[in-house]
Coordinates of C-alpha atoms in Angstrom, one line a residue:
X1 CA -4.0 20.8 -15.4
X2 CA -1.0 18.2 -15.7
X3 CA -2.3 15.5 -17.4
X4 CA -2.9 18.0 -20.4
X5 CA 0.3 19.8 -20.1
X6 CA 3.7 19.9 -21.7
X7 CA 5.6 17.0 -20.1
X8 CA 2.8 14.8 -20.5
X9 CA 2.4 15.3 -24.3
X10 CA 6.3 15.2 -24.7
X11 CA 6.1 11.6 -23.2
X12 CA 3.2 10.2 -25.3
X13 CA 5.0 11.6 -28.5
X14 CA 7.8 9.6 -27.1
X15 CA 6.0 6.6 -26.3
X16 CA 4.6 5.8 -29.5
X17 CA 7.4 7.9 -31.6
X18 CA 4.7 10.4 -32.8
X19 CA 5.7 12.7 -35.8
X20 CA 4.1 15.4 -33.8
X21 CA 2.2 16.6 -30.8
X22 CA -1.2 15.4 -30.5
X23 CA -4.2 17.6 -30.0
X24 CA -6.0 17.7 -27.5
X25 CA -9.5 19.0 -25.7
X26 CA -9.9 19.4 -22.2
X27 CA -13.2 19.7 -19.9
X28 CA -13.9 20.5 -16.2
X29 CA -16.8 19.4 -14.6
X30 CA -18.3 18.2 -11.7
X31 CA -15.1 18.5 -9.8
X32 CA -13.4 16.0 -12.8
X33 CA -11.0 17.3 -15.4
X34 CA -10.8 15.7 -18.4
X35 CA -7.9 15.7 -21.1
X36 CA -8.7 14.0 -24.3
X37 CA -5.7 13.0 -27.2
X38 CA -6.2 12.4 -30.2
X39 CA -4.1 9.8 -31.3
X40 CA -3.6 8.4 -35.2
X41 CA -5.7 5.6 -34.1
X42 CA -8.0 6.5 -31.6
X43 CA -8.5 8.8 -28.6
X44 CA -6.6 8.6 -25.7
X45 CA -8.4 10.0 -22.2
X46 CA -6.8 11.5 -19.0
X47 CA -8.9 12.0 -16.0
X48 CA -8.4 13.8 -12.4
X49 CA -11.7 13.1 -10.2
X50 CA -10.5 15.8 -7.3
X51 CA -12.2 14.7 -3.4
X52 CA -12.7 16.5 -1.0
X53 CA -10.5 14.6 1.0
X54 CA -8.3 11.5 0.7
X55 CA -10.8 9.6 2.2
X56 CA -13.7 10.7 0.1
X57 CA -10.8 10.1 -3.1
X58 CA -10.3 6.4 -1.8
X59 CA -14.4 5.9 -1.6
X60 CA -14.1 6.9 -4.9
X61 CA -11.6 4.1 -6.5
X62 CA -13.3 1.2 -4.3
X63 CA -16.9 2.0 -5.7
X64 CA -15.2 2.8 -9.5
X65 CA -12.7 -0.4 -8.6
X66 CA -16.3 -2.9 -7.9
X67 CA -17.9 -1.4 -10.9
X68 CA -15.5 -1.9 -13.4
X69 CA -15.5 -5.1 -15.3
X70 CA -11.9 -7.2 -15.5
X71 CA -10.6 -4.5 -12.9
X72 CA -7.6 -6.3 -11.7
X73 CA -5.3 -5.0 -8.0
X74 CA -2.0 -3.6 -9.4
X75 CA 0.2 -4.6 -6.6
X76 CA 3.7 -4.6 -5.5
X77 CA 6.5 -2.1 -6.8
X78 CA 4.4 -1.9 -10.1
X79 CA 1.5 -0.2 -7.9
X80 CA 4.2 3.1 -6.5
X81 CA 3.0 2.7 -3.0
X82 CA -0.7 4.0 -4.3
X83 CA -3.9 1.8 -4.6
X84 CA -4.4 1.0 -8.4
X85 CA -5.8 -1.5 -10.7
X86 CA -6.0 -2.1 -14.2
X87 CA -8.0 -3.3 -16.8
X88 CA -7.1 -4.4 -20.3
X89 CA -7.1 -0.6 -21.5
X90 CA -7.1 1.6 -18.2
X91 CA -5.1 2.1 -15.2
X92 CA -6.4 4.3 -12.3
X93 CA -4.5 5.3 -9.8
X94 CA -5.6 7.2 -6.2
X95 CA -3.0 9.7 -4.8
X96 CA -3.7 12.2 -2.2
X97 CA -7.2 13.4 -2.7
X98 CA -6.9 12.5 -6.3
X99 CA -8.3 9.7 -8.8
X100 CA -5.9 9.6 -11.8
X101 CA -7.6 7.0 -15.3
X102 CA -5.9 6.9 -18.2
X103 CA -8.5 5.2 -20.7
X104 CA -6.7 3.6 -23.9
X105 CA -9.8 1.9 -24.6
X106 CA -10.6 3.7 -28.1
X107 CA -7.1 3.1 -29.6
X108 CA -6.0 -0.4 -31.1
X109 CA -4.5 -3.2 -29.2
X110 CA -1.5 -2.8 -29.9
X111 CA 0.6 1.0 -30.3
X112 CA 3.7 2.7 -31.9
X113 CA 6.7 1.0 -33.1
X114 CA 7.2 -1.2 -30.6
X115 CA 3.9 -2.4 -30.2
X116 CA 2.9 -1.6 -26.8
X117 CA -0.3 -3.6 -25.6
X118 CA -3.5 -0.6 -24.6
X119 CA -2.9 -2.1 -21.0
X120 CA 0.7 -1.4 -20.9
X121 CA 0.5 2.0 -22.5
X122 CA -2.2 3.3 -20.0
X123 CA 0.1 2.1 -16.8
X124 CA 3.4 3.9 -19.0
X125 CA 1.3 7.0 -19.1
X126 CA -0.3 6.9 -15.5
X127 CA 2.7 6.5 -14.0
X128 CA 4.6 9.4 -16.3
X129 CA 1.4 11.4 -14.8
X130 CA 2.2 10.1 -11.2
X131 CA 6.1 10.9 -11.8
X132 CA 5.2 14.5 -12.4
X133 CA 2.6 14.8 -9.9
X134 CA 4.2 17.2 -6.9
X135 CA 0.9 17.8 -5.0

């Protein structure tokens, strides 16, 4: 799936000026792929919950949206026209029939040379996913 593949890893190298390309472990179940990257300081984890419909994807965020703690709306331009939020080391994202978290949550607080915040890197690499995303 995307969030494992090529483009994606070229961008987190890119990100965080990697030396090389992370490696990583995906996982499919119960209709949820999962990418995980391992990152010099932590993992870094992709997620695609597939619904059955767009309705059943927005059911989805609002129920994973109310149990999150210090979920926050992303609104605005910053939110691509799609229903998102944020915490302080995830973004999620609903497109389509789709539920897109990137969870930053096990790497440090701040990343790369340019010492992007968790928050900030999740919403760069949901949005390169979102970029990419044709479907």
């Amino acid at each position: 799936m995307m969030v494992c593949g090529e483009e994606i890893r070229a961008n987190i190298v890119k990100i965080l000026a990697l030396p090389s390309v992370p490696g990583t472990a995906a996982s499919w179940a119960d209709k949820l792929y999962t990418c995980t990257y391992t990152l010099p300081g932590g993992a870094l984890v992709l997620s695609v919950k597939q619904a059955p419909d767009p309705d059943a994807a927005h059911t989805y965020f609002q129920d994973l949206q109310r149990s999150t703690v210090a979920a926050t709306p992303i609104e605005g331009l910053a939110n691509l026209g799609f229903p998102a939020f944020q915490t302080p080391a995830s973004a999620i994202f609903v497109k389509d029939n789709f539920v897109l978290t990137v969870d930053a949550a096990a790497l440090p607080e701040t990343l790369g040379p340019n010492h992007v915040t968790r928050d900030a890197y999740a919403y760069q690499v949901a949005t390169t996913v979102l970029a990419c995303w044709s479907e």
